[in-house]
Coordinates of C-alpha atoms in Angstrom, one line a residue:
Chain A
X1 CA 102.7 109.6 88.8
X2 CA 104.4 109.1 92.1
X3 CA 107.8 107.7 92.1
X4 CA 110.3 106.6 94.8
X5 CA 114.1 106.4 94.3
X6 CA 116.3 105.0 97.5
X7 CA 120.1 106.0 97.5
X8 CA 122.3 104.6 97.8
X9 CA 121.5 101.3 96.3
X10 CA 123.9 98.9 98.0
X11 CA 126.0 100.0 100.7
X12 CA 128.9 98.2 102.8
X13 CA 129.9 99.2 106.4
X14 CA 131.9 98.2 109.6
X15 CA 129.7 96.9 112.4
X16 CA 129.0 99.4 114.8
X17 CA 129.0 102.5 112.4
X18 CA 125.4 104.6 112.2
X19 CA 124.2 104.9 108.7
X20 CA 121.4 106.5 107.1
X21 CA 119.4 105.4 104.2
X22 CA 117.8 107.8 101.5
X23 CA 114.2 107.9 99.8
X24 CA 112.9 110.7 98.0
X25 CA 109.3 110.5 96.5
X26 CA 107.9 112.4 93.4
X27 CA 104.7 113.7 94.4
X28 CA 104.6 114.9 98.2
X29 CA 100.5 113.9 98.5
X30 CA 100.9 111.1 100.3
X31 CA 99.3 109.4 102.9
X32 CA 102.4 107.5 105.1
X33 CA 105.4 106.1 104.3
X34 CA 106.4 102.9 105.3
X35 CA 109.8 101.5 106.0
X36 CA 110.7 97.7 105.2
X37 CA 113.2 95.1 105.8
X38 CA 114.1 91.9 103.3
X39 CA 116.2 89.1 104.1
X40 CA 117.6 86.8 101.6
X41 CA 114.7 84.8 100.2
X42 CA 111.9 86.4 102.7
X43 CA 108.9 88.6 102.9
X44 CA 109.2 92.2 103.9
X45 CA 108.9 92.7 107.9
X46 CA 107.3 95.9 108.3
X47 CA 110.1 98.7 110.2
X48 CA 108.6 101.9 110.9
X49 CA 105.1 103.3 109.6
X50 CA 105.3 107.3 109.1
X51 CA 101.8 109.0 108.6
X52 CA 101.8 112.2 106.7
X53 CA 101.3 114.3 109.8
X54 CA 104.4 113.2 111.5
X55 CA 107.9 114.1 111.3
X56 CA 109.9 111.1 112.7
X57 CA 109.2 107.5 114.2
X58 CA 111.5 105.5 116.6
X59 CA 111.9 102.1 116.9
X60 CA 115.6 100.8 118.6
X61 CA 117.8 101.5 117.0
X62 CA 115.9 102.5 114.2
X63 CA 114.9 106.0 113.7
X64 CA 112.9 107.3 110.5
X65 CA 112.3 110.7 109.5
X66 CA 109.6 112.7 107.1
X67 CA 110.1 115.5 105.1
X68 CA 107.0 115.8 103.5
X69 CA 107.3 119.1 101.7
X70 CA 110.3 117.9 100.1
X71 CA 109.8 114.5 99.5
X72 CA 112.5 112.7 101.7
X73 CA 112.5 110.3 104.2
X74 CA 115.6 109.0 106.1
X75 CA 115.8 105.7 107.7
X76 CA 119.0 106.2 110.7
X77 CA 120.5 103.0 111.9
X78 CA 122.7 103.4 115.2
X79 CA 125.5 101.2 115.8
X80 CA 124.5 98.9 113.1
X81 CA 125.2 95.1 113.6
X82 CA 125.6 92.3 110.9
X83 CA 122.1 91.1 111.8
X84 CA 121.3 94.2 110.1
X85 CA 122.5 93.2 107.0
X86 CA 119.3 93.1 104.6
X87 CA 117.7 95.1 101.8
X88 CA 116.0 98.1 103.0
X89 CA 112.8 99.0 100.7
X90 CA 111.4 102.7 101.4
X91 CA 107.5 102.8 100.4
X92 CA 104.7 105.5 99.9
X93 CA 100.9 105.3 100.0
X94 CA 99.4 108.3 98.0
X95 CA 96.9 110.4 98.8
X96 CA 93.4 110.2 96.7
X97 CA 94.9 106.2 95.9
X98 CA 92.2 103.8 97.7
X99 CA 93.5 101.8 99.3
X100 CA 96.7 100.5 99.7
X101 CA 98.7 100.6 96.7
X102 CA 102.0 101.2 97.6
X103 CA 104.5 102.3 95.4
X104 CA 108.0 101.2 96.6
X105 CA 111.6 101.9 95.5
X106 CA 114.4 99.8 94.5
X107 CA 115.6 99.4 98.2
X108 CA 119.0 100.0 99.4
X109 CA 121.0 96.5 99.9
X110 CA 123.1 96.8 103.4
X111 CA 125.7 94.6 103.9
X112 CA 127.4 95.0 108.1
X113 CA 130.7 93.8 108.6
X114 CA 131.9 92.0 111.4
Chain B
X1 CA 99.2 85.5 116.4
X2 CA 100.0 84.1 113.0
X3 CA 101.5 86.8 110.0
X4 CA 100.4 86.7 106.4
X5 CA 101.2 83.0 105.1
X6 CA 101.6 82.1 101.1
X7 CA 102.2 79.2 99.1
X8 CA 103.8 77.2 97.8
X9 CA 107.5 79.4 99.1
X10 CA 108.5 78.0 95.2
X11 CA 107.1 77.1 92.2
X12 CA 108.6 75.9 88.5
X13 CA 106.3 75.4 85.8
X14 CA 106.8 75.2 82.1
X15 CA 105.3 78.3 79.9
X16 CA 101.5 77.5 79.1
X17 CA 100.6 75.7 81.8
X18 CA 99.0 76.8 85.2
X19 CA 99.7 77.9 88.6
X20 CA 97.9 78.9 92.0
X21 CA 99.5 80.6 94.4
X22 CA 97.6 81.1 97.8
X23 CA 97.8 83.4 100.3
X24 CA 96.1 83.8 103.8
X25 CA 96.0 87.0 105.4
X26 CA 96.1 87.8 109.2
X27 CA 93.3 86.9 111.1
X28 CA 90.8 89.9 111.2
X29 CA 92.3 91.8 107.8
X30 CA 89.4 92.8 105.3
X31 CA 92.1 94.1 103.4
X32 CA 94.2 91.7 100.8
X33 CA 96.6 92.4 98.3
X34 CA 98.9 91.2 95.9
X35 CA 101.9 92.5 94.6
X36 CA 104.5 91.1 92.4
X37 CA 108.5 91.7 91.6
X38 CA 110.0 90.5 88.3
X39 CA 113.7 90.3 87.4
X40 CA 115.5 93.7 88.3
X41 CA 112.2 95.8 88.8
X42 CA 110.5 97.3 91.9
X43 CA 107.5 95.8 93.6
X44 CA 104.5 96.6 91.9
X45 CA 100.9 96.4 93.2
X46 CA 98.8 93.9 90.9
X47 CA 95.2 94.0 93.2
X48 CA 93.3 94.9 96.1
X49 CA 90.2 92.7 97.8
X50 CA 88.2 94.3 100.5
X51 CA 86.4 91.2 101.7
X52 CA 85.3 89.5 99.1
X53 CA 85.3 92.1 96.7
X54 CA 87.8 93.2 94.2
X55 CA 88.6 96.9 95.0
X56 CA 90.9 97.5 92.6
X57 CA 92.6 95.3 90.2
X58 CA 94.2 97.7 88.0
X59 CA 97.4 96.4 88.2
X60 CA 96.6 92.9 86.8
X61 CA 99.3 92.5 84.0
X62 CA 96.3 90.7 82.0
X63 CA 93.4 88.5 81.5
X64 CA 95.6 85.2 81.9
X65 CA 95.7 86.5 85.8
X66 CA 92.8 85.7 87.7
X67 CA 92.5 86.5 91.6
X68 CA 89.6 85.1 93.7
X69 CA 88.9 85.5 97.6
X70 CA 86.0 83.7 98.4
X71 CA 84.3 84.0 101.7
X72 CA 86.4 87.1 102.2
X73 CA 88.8 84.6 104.1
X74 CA 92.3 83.2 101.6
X75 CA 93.4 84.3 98.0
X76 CA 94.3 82.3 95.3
X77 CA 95.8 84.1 92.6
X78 CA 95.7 82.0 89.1
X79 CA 98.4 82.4 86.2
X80 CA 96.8 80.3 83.0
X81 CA 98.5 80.1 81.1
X82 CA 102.0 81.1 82.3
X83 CA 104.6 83.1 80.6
X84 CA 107.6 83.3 80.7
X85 CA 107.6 87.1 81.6
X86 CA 105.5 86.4 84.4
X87 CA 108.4 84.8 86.4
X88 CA 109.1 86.7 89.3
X89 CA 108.5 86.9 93.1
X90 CA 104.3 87.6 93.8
X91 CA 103.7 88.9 97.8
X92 CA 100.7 88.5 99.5
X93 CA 99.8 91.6 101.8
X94 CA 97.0 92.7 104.4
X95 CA 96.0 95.4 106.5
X96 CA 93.8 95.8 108.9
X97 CA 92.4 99.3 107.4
X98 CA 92.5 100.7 104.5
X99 CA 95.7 103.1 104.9
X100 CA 97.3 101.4 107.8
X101 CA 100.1 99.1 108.3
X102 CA 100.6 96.8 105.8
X103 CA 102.1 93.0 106.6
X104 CA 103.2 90.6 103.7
X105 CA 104.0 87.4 103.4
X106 CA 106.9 85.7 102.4
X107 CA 105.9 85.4 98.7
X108 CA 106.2 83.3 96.2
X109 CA 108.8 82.7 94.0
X110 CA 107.6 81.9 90.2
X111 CA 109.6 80.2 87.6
X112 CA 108.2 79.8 84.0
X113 CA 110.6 78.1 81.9

């Protein structure tokens, strides 16, 4: 049974610091991973979309990497801003599921200073 | 080009009676699903349509849930009759393909009390 567990759960930081965000996965057979954002009281806006086959994805200041074999992903923020501020959920679609049943973690709660 | 839309945004009912949420997914999508997050949990997939048809529903919690997507075009996903246990936020996604990027909506938020 896959599983996804995002680290750290909440995390605080000045503006203009780069972070990175942590999701490790339980079973590497997956299909993609796919990064999301949450605002306060929102839907989930779609970051970065990782297939299987690639390593990394770029998107502004966003940049999210693939580890496949070890069943990591990183999300890197660069010079983070307090619009940034937002839970961060880290999701997988595995192989051999049809479909699109995603199985997401707790998300990582990122609060930017100004 | 409009995103996945759902309603109602909020919705308090008292335990046994009934609620339908709806969701419309983007223009174009064959591919519908709902997922639902309760109190201090993660998101968990409930269904999936392809058109019409129910592709998988194996996540339905049980048989007082009842999704429908008639003509292939909205969702309405019925709760009769509501629990309290079944409070929690219910998302509406779609994808274009099966396996590509998926866009939800900005759920619903269920209160049984």
């Amino acid at each position: 049974k896959q599983e996804v567990t995002q680290i750290p759960a909440a995390l605080s930081v000045p503006e203009g610091e780069n972070l990175v965000l942590n999701c490790s996965f339980t079973d590497s057979a997956i299909y993609n991973l796919q990064w999301f954002r949450q605002d306060p009281g929102k839907g989930l806006t779609s970051l970065l979309l990782i297939q299987s086959s690639q390593r990394e994805q770029t998107s502004g200041r966003l940049n999210a990497s693939l580890d496949k074999s070890s069943g990591r992903s990183t999300l890197y923020i660069a010079a983070s801003q307090p619009g940034d501020s937002a839970t961060y959920l880290c999701a997988v679609l595995p192989l051999g599921e049809y479909g699109n049943k995603l199985v997401f973690g707790a998300g990582t709660i990122l609060r930017v200073k100004s | 080009e409009a995103g996945v839309t759902q309603f109602p945004s909020h919705s308090v009912i008292e335990k046994g009676q009934t609620v339908t949420l709806r969701c419309d997914p983007i223009s174009g999508h064959d591919n519908l699903y709902w997922y639902r997050r309760v109190m201090g949990k993660e998101i968990k997939f409930l269904l999936h349509f392809v058109k019409e048809s129910k592709q998988d529903e194996s996540g339905m919690p049980n048989n007082r849930f009842l999704a429908e997507r008639t003509g292939g075009t909205y969702s309405t996903l019925k709760v009769q009759p509501a629990e309290l246990e079944d409070s929690g936020v219910y998302f509406c996604a779609s994808t274009l393909l099966m396996g590509t990027e998926a866009f939800f909506g900005q759920g619903t938020r269920l209160t049984v009390v």
